[in-house]
Amino acid sequence: MSIHDDIERVLIDAATLQARIAELGAQIARDTGGEPVLLVGILKGAVLFLADLARAIDAPVELDFMAVSSYGNTMQSQGRVRILKDLDDAISGKHVVLVEDIIDTGLTMSYLLDLLRQRGPASLRVCALLDKQKPRARHITVDYIGFPIENAFVVGYGLDFAQRYRNLPYIGVLKPEVYQGRKNAGG
Ligand code: IMP
């Protein structure tokens, strides 16, 4: 019994992830002209990506984290997001890059951008590992995209289903029977 057995197919393998993250890191360092960058990771999904992205940036990097949770269907209609953990420090005057695992509807990122913009960063950009190719509920500009992907539910490399599969070293599509068997189990 292995966690890999629950995966129908691998969408992006580990080597492909690392090669693209090296490019993203170089691009971020280039765009900020070697100035310090504050990477803000959105817990928990972005943690693995952020850890690799930080090491791909050849410039001073600071790290901070936010944790958010949606209000379920309320979020769908109003774009409301609950802050579970705010940043530890002020971001005023800093070059901030919001690091997210995946942009789906865009509601989470739209809310966070509005919130952080009010805090006076020198610049505020978005770096998402995955970008689902589907109509967005909110228009947002994603400055750095790792991979556009099909509109499928994916897990691995930080992304979960019911808190599992975050530790898979690749991005994969779950077997439907796993999703159907556990979808009422919560999480
Ligand atoms: P959005 O607000 O709809 O853009 O949702 C973004 C968040 O939903 C991500 O940070 C993930 O936590 C979660 N999410 C969206 N799609 C997936 C997926 O395919 N797999 C796992 N989590 C996902």
PDB file of C-alpha atoms and ligand atoms in Angstrom:
ATOM      1  CA  MET A   1       0.000   0.000   0.000  1.00  0.00           C
ATOM      2  CA  SER A   2       1.588   3.242  -1.177  1.00  0.00           C
ATOM      3  CA  ILE A   3       0.271   6.795  -1.495  1.00  0.00           C
ATOM      4  CA  HIS A   4       1.323   6.622  -5.144  1.00  0.00           C
ATOM      5  CA  ASP A   5      -1.320   3.928  -5.745  1.00  0.00           C
ATOM      6  CA  ASP A   6      -4.066   6.552  -5.363  1.00  0.00           C
ATOM      7  CA  ILE A   7      -2.743   8.585  -8.294  1.00  0.00           C
ATOM      8  CA  GLU A   8      -4.327   8.059 -11.702  1.00  0.00           C
ATOM      9  CA  ARG A   9      -1.592   9.903 -13.594  1.00  0.00           C
ATOM     10  CA  VAL A  10       1.340  12.188 -13.008  1.00  0.00           C
ATOM     11  CA  LEU A  11       0.709  15.624 -14.506  1.00  0.00           C
ATOM     12  CA  ILE A  12       4.073  17.277 -13.712  1.00  0.00           C
ATOM     13  CA  ASP A  13       7.011  15.205 -12.530  1.00  0.00           C
ATOM     14  CA  ALA A  14       9.567  16.283  -9.921  1.00  0.00           C
ATOM     15  CA  ALA A  15      12.353  17.143 -12.383  1.00  0.00           C
ATOM     16  CA  THR A  16      10.014  19.297 -14.492  1.00  0.00           C
ATOM     17  CA  LEU A  17       8.838  21.131 -11.363  1.00  0.00           C
ATOM     18  CA  GLN A  18      12.396  21.900 -10.284  1.00  0.00           C
ATOM     19  CA  ALA A  19      13.478  23.087 -13.733  1.00  0.00           C
ATOM     20  CA  ARG A  20      10.574  25.535 -13.956  1.00  0.00           C
ATOM     21  CA  ILE A  21      11.072  26.768 -10.381  1.00  0.00           C
ATOM     22  CA  ALA A  22      14.703  27.571 -11.194  1.00  0.00           C
ATOM     23  CA  GLU A  23      13.441  29.755 -14.061  1.00  0.00           C
ATOM     24  CA  LEU A  24      10.836  31.467 -11.865  1.00  0.00           C
ATOM     25  CA  GLY A  25      13.442  32.217  -9.182  1.00  0.00           C
ATOM     26  CA  ALA A  26      15.819  33.731 -11.716  1.00  0.00           C
ATOM     27  CA  GLN A  27      13.014  35.843 -13.187  1.00  0.00           C
ATOM     28  CA  ILE A  28      11.946  37.158  -9.760  1.00  0.00           C
ATOM     29  CA  ALA A  29      15.535  38.104  -8.876  1.00  0.00           C
ATOM     30  CA  ARG A  30      15.946  39.821 -12.264  1.00  0.00           C
ATOM     31  CA  ASP A  31      12.682  41.761 -11.945  1.00  0.00           C
ATOM     32  CA  THR A  32      13.561  43.086  -8.479  1.00  0.00           C
ATOM     33  CA  GLY A  33      17.075  44.047  -9.603  1.00  0.00           C
ATOM     34  CA  GLY A  34      18.734  42.104  -6.809  1.00  0.00           C
ATOM     35  CA  GLU A  35      16.860  44.046  -4.108  1.00  0.00           C
ATOM     36  CA  PRO A  36      15.499  42.148  -1.085  1.00  0.00           C
ATOM     37  CA  VAL A  37      12.310  40.185  -1.742  1.00  0.00           C
ATOM     38  CA  LEU A  38       9.689  39.209   0.815  1.00  0.00           C
ATOM     39  CA  LEU A  39       8.076  35.904  -0.120  1.00  0.00           C
ATOM     40  CA  VAL A  40       4.654  35.516   1.497  1.00  0.00           C
ATOM     41  CA  GLY A  41       3.589  31.869   1.472  1.00  0.00           C
ATOM     42  CA  ILE A  42      -0.077  30.966   1.727  1.00  0.00           C
ATOM     43  CA  LEU A  43      -0.333  28.056   4.163  1.00  0.00           C
ATOM     44  CA  LYS A  44      -0.362  25.209   3.808  1.00  0.00           C
ATOM     45  CA  GLY A  45      -0.368  24.372   0.119  1.00  0.00           C
ATOM     46  CA  ALA A  46       2.403  26.757  -0.938  1.00  0.00           C
ATOM     47  CA  VAL A  47       4.983  25.565   1.598  1.00  0.00           C
ATOM     48  CA  LEU A  48       6.817  23.028  -0.545  1.00  0.00           C
ATOM     49  CA  PHE A  49       6.847  25.331  -3.570  1.00  0.00           C
ATOM     50  CA  LEU A  50       8.004  28.293  -1.475  1.00  0.00           C
ATOM     51  CA  ALA A  51      10.859  26.281   0.019  1.00  0.00           C
ATOM     52  CA  ASP A  52      12.230  25.474  -3.434  1.00  0.00           C
ATOM     53  CA  LEU A  53      11.444  28.891  -4.928  1.00  0.00           C
ATOM     54  CA  ALA A  54      13.323  30.700  -2.144  1.00  0.00           C
ATOM     55  CA  ARG A  55      16.453  28.682  -2.903  1.00  0.00           C
ATOM     56  CA  ALA A  56      16.174  29.564  -6.595  1.00  0.00           C
ATOM     57  CA  ILE A  57      16.305  33.331  -5.950  1.00  0.00           C
ATOM     58  CA  ASP A  58      19.799  34.821  -5.976  1.00  0.00           C
ATOM     59  CA  ALA A  59      18.941  37.911  -3.882  1.00  0.00           C
ATOM     60  CA  PRO A  60      18.215  38.534  -0.189  1.00  0.00           C
ATOM     61  CA  VAL A  61      14.953  36.747   0.637  1.00  0.00           C
ATOM     62  CA  GLU A  62      12.701  37.155   3.672  1.00  0.00           C
ATOM     63  CA  LEU A  63       9.851  34.766   4.417  1.00  0.00           C
ATOM     64  CA  ASP A  64       6.473  35.327   6.004  1.00  0.00           C
ATOM     65  CA  PHE A  65       3.236  33.344   5.958  1.00  0.00           C
ATOM     66  CA  MET A  66      -0.512  33.778   5.972  1.00  0.00           C
ATOM     67  CA  ALA A  67      -3.173  31.165   6.569  1.00  0.00           C
ATOM     68  CA  VAL A  68      -6.645  31.670   5.146  1.00  0.00           C
ATOM     69  CA  SER A  69      -9.838  29.735   4.996  1.00  0.00           C
ATOM     70  CA  SER A  70     -12.920  30.250   2.900  1.00  0.00           C
ATOM     71  CA  TYR A  71     -16.435  30.578   4.220  1.00  0.00           C
ATOM     72  CA  GLY A  72     -17.568  27.763   1.952  1.00  0.00           C
ATOM     73  CA  ASN A  73     -20.377  28.895  -0.320  1.00  0.00           C
ATOM     74  CA  THR A  74     -20.302  32.411   1.088  1.00  0.00           C
ATOM     75  CA  MET A  75     -16.842  32.761  -0.374  1.00  0.00           C
ATOM     76  CA  GLN A  76     -18.111  31.687  -3.759  1.00  0.00           C
ATOM     77  CA  SER A  77     -20.670  34.448  -3.871  1.00  0.00           C
ATOM     78  CA  GLN A  78     -18.888  37.243  -2.024  1.00  0.00           C
ATOM     79  CA  GLY A  79     -15.203  36.470  -2.318  1.00  0.00           C
ATOM     80  CA  ARG A  80     -14.873  36.538   1.450  1.00  0.00           C
ATOM     81  CA  VAL A  81     -11.878  34.844   2.993  1.00  0.00           C
ATOM     82  CA  ARG A  82     -11.189  34.383   6.698  1.00  0.00           C
ATOM     83  CA  ILE A  83      -7.670  35.175   7.898  1.00  0.00           C
ATOM     84  CA  LEU A  84      -6.507  32.401  10.237  1.00  0.00           C
ATOM     85  CA  LYS A  85      -2.976  33.733  10.518  1.00  0.00           C
ATOM     86  CA  ASP A  86      -1.839  37.182   9.457  1.00  0.00           C
ATOM     87  CA  LEU A  87       1.703  38.240   8.570  1.00  0.00           C
ATOM     88  CA  ASP A  88       4.151  38.573  11.459  1.00  0.00           C
ATOM     89  CA  ASP A  89       5.606  41.870  10.206  1.00  0.00           C
ATOM     90  CA  ALA A  90       4.673  45.021   8.291  1.00  0.00           C
ATOM     91  CA  ILE A  91       5.258  45.004   4.526  1.00  0.00           C
ATOM     92  CA  SER A  92       5.405  48.738   3.933  1.00  0.00           C
ATOM     93  CA  GLY A  93       8.173  49.644   1.483  1.00  0.00           C
ATOM     94  CA  LYS A  94       8.977  46.009   0.702  1.00  0.00           C
ATOM     95  CA  HIS A  95       8.980  44.090  -2.565  1.00  0.00           C
ATOM     96  CA  VAL A  96       6.371  41.450  -1.828  1.00  0.00           C
ATOM     97  CA  VAL A  97       5.707  38.306  -3.830  1.00  0.00           C
ATOM     98  CA  LEU A  98       2.628  36.338  -2.797  1.00  0.00           C
ATOM     99  CA  VAL A  99       3.383  32.657  -3.301  1.00  0.00           C
ATOM    100  CA  GLU A 100       0.388  30.396  -3.919  1.00  0.00           C
ATOM    101  CA  ASP A 101       0.097  26.750  -4.883  1.00  0.00           C
ATOM    102  CA  ILE A 102      -2.773  27.086  -7.344  1.00  0.00           C
ATOM    103  CA  ILE A 103      -5.145  29.710  -8.693  1.00  0.00           C
ATOM    104  CA  ASP A 104      -8.583  28.236  -9.213  1.00  0.00           C
ATOM    105  CA  THR A 105     -11.463  30.741  -9.075  1.00  0.00           C
ATOM    106  CA  GLY A 106      -9.059  33.550  -8.124  1.00  0.00           C
ATOM    107  CA  LEU A 107     -11.170  34.545  -5.103  1.00  0.00           C
ATOM    108  CA  THR A 108      -8.496  33.854  -2.498  1.00  0.00           C
ATOM    109  CA  MET A 109      -5.808  35.768  -4.342  1.00  0.00           C
ATOM    110  CA  SER A 110      -8.103  38.660  -5.210  1.00  0.00           C
ATOM    111  CA  TYR A 111      -8.971  39.085  -1.529  1.00  0.00           C
ATOM    112  CA  LEU A 112      -5.339  38.873  -0.398  1.00  0.00           C
ATOM    113  CA  LEU A 113      -4.181  41.371  -3.022  1.00  0.00           C
ATOM    114  CA  ASP A 114      -6.799  43.901  -1.916  1.00  0.00           C
ATOM    115  CA  LEU A 115      -5.801  43.411   1.717  1.00  0.00           C
ATOM    116  CA  LEU A 116      -2.031  43.660   1.248  1.00  0.00           C
ATOM    117  CA  ARG A 117      -2.185  46.539  -1.224  1.00  0.00           C
ATOM    118  CA  GLN A 118      -3.567  48.707   1.597  1.00  0.00           C
ATOM    119  CA  ARG A 119      -0.412  48.086   3.640  1.00  0.00           C
ATOM    120  CA  GLY A 120       1.861  50.069   1.333  1.00  0.00           C
ATOM    121  CA  PRO A 121       4.315  47.565  -0.156  1.00  0.00           C
ATOM    122  CA  ALA A 122       6.902  48.957  -2.631  1.00  0.00           C
ATOM    123  CA  SER A 123       5.611  46.326  -5.057  1.00  0.00           C
ATOM    124  CA  LEU A 124       3.143  43.457  -4.839  1.00  0.00           C
ATOM    125  CA  ARG A 125       3.282  40.553  -7.232  1.00  0.00           C
ATOM    126  CA  VAL A 126       1.809  37.065  -7.432  1.00  0.00           C
ATOM    127  CA  CYS A 127       3.640  33.831  -8.138  1.00  0.00           C
ATOM    128  CA  ALA A 128       1.477  30.727  -8.522  1.00  0.00           C
ATOM    129  CA  LEU A 129       2.852  27.286  -9.264  1.00  0.00           C
ATOM    130  CA  LEU A 130      -0.318  26.195 -11.059  1.00  0.00           C
ATOM    131  CA  ASP A 131      -2.965  28.122 -12.937  1.00  0.00           C
ATOM    132  CA  LYS A 132      -6.198  26.321 -13.747  1.00  0.00           C
ATOM    133  CA  GLN A 133      -7.420  27.057 -17.236  1.00  0.00           C
ATOM    134  CA  LYS A 134     -11.008  28.000 -16.504  1.00  0.00           C
ATOM    135  CA  PRO A 135     -13.010  31.210 -16.264  1.00  0.00           C
ATOM    136  CA  ARG A 136     -12.143  33.181 -13.135  1.00  0.00           C
ATOM    137  CA  ALA A 137     -14.718  34.489 -10.676  1.00  0.00           C
ATOM    138  CA  ARG A 138     -12.392  37.478 -10.129  1.00  0.00           C
ATOM    139  CA  HIS A 139      -9.955  39.040 -12.541  1.00  0.00           C
ATOM    140  CA  ILE A 140      -6.444  39.015 -11.121  1.00  0.00           C
ATOM    141  CA  THR A 141      -3.039  39.470 -12.667  1.00  0.00           C
ATOM    142  CA  VAL A 142      -0.726  36.564 -11.931  1.00  0.00           C
ATOM    143  CA  ASP A 143       2.796  37.847 -12.577  1.00  0.00           C
ATOM    144  CA  TYR A 144       4.560  34.484 -12.459  1.00  0.00           C
ATOM    145  CA  ILE A 145       2.925  31.194 -13.418  1.00  0.00           C
ATOM    146  CA  GLY A 146       4.708  27.868 -13.131  1.00  0.00           C
ATOM    147  CA  PHE A 147       2.344  25.793 -15.240  1.00  0.00           C
ATOM    148  CA  PRO A 148      -1.085  26.363 -16.764  1.00  0.00           C
ATOM    149  CA  ILE A 149      -3.037  23.140 -16.110  1.00  0.00           C
ATOM    150  CA  GLU A 150      -6.291  21.583 -17.182  1.00  0.00           C
ATOM    151  CA  ASN A 151      -9.368  22.014 -14.995  1.00  0.00           C
ATOM    152  CA  ALA A 152      -8.817  18.849 -12.917  1.00  0.00           C
ATOM    153  CA  PHE A 153      -8.436  18.328  -9.174  1.00  0.00           C
ATOM    154  CA  VAL A 154      -4.737  17.833  -8.524  1.00  0.00           C
ATOM    155  CA  VAL A 155      -2.678  16.839  -5.487  1.00  0.00           C
ATOM    156  CA  GLY A 156       0.955  16.617  -4.505  1.00  0.00           C
ATOM    157  CA  TYR A 157       3.891  18.950  -3.951  1.00  0.00           C
ATOM    158  CA  GLY A 158       1.936  20.792  -1.246  1.00  0.00           C
ATOM    159  CA  LEU A 159      -1.581  20.362  -2.625  1.00  0.00           C
ATOM    160  CA  ASP A 160      -3.915  18.150  -0.652  1.00  0.00           C
ATOM    161  CA  PHE A 161      -7.114  16.236  -0.740  1.00  0.00           C
ATOM    162  CA  ALA A 162      -8.544  16.021   2.821  1.00  0.00           C
ATOM    163  CA  GLN A 163      -5.072  17.036   4.101  1.00  0.00           C
ATOM    164  CA  ARG A 164      -3.354  14.110   2.376  1.00  0.00           C
ATOM    165  CA  TYR A 165      -0.935  13.777  -0.547  1.00  0.00           C
ATOM    166  CA  ARG A 166       0.923  17.036   0.167  1.00  0.00           C
ATOM    167  CA  ASN A 167       4.164  15.028   0.386  1.00  0.00           C
ATOM    168  CA  LEU A 168       3.991  13.555  -3.107  1.00  0.00           C
ATOM    169  CA  PRO A 169       7.055  14.841  -4.975  1.00  0.00           C
ATOM    170  CA  TYR A 170       5.043  15.467  -8.171  1.00  0.00           C
ATOM    171  CA  ILE A 171       1.676  16.955  -9.203  1.00  0.00           C
ATOM    172  CA  GLY A 172      -0.823  14.233  -9.952  1.00  0.00           C
ATOM    173  CA  VAL A 173      -4.494  13.594 -10.630  1.00  0.00           C
ATOM    174  CA  LEU A 174      -6.284  11.472  -8.028  1.00  0.00           C
ATOM    175  CA  LYS A 175      -8.109   8.314  -9.008  1.00  0.00           C
ATOM    176  CA  PRO A 176     -11.859   9.098  -8.994  1.00  0.00           C
ATOM    177  CA  GLU A 177     -12.592   6.258  -6.567  1.00  0.00           C
ATOM    178  CA  VAL A 178     -10.398   7.956  -3.947  1.00  0.00           C
ATOM    179  CA  TYR A 179     -12.240  11.227  -4.375  1.00  0.00           C
ATOM    180  CA  GLN A 180     -15.686   9.612  -4.472  1.00  0.00           C
ATOM    181  CA  GLY A 181     -14.964   7.279  -1.565  1.00  0.00           C
ATOM    182  CA  ARG A 182     -13.840  10.083   0.734  1.00  0.00           C
ATOM    183  CA  LYS A 183     -15.680  13.133  -0.449  1.00  0.00           C
ATOM    184  CA  ASN A 184     -18.162  13.090   2.435  1.00  0.00           C
ATOM    185  CA  ALA A 185     -15.448  12.439   4.993  1.00  0.00           C
ATOM    186  CA  GLY A 186     -14.764  16.163   5.545  1.00  0.00           C
ATOM    187  CA  GLY A 187     -11.453  17.998   5.429  1.00  0.00           C
TER     188      GLY A 187
HETATM  189  P1  IMP B   1      -9.391  29.928  -5.414  1.00  0.00           P
HETATM  190  O1  IMP B   1      -9.684  30.926  -4.337  1.00  0.00           O
HETATM  191  O2  IMP B   1     -10.643  29.312  -5.962  1.00  0.00           O
HETATM  192  O3  IMP B   1      -8.476  30.431  -6.495  1.00  0.00           O
HETATM  193  O4  IMP B   1      -8.740  28.682  -4.693  1.00  0.00           O
HETATM  194  C1  IMP B   1      -7.419  28.582  -4.366  1.00  0.00           C
HETATM  195  C2  IMP B   1      -7.226  27.502  -3.329  1.00  0.00           C
HETATM  196  O5  IMP B   1      -8.114  26.380  -3.491  1.00  0.00           O
HETATM  197  C3  IMP B   1      -5.843  26.923  -3.441  1.00  0.00           C
HETATM  198  O6  IMP B   1      -4.927  27.630  -2.653  1.00  0.00           O
HETATM  199  C4  IMP B   1      -6.021  25.499  -2.958  1.00  0.00           C
HETATM  200  O7  IMP B   1      -5.905  25.461  -1.549  1.00  0.00           O
HETATM  201  C5  IMP B   1      -7.441  25.152  -3.316  1.00  0.00           C
HETATM  202  N1  IMP B   1      -7.493  24.366  -4.571  1.00  0.00           N
HETATM  203  C6  IMP B   1      -8.010  24.779  -5.746  1.00  0.00           C
HETATM  204  N2  IMP B   1      -7.896  23.831  -6.676  1.00  0.00           N
HETATM  205  C7  IMP B   1      -7.268  22.775  -6.087  1.00  0.00           C
HETATM  206  C8  IMP B   1      -6.836  21.480  -6.567  1.00  0.00           C
HETATM  207  O8  IMP B   1      -6.992  21.082  -7.727  1.00  0.00           O
HETATM  208  N3  IMP B   1      -6.217  20.687  -5.644  1.00  0.00           N
HETATM  209  C9  IMP B   1      -6.022  21.058  -4.358  1.00  0.00           C
HETATM  210  N4  IMP B   1      -6.388  22.257  -3.878  1.00  0.00           N
HETATM  211  C10 IMP B   1      -7.009  23.121  -4.736  1.00  0.00           C
END
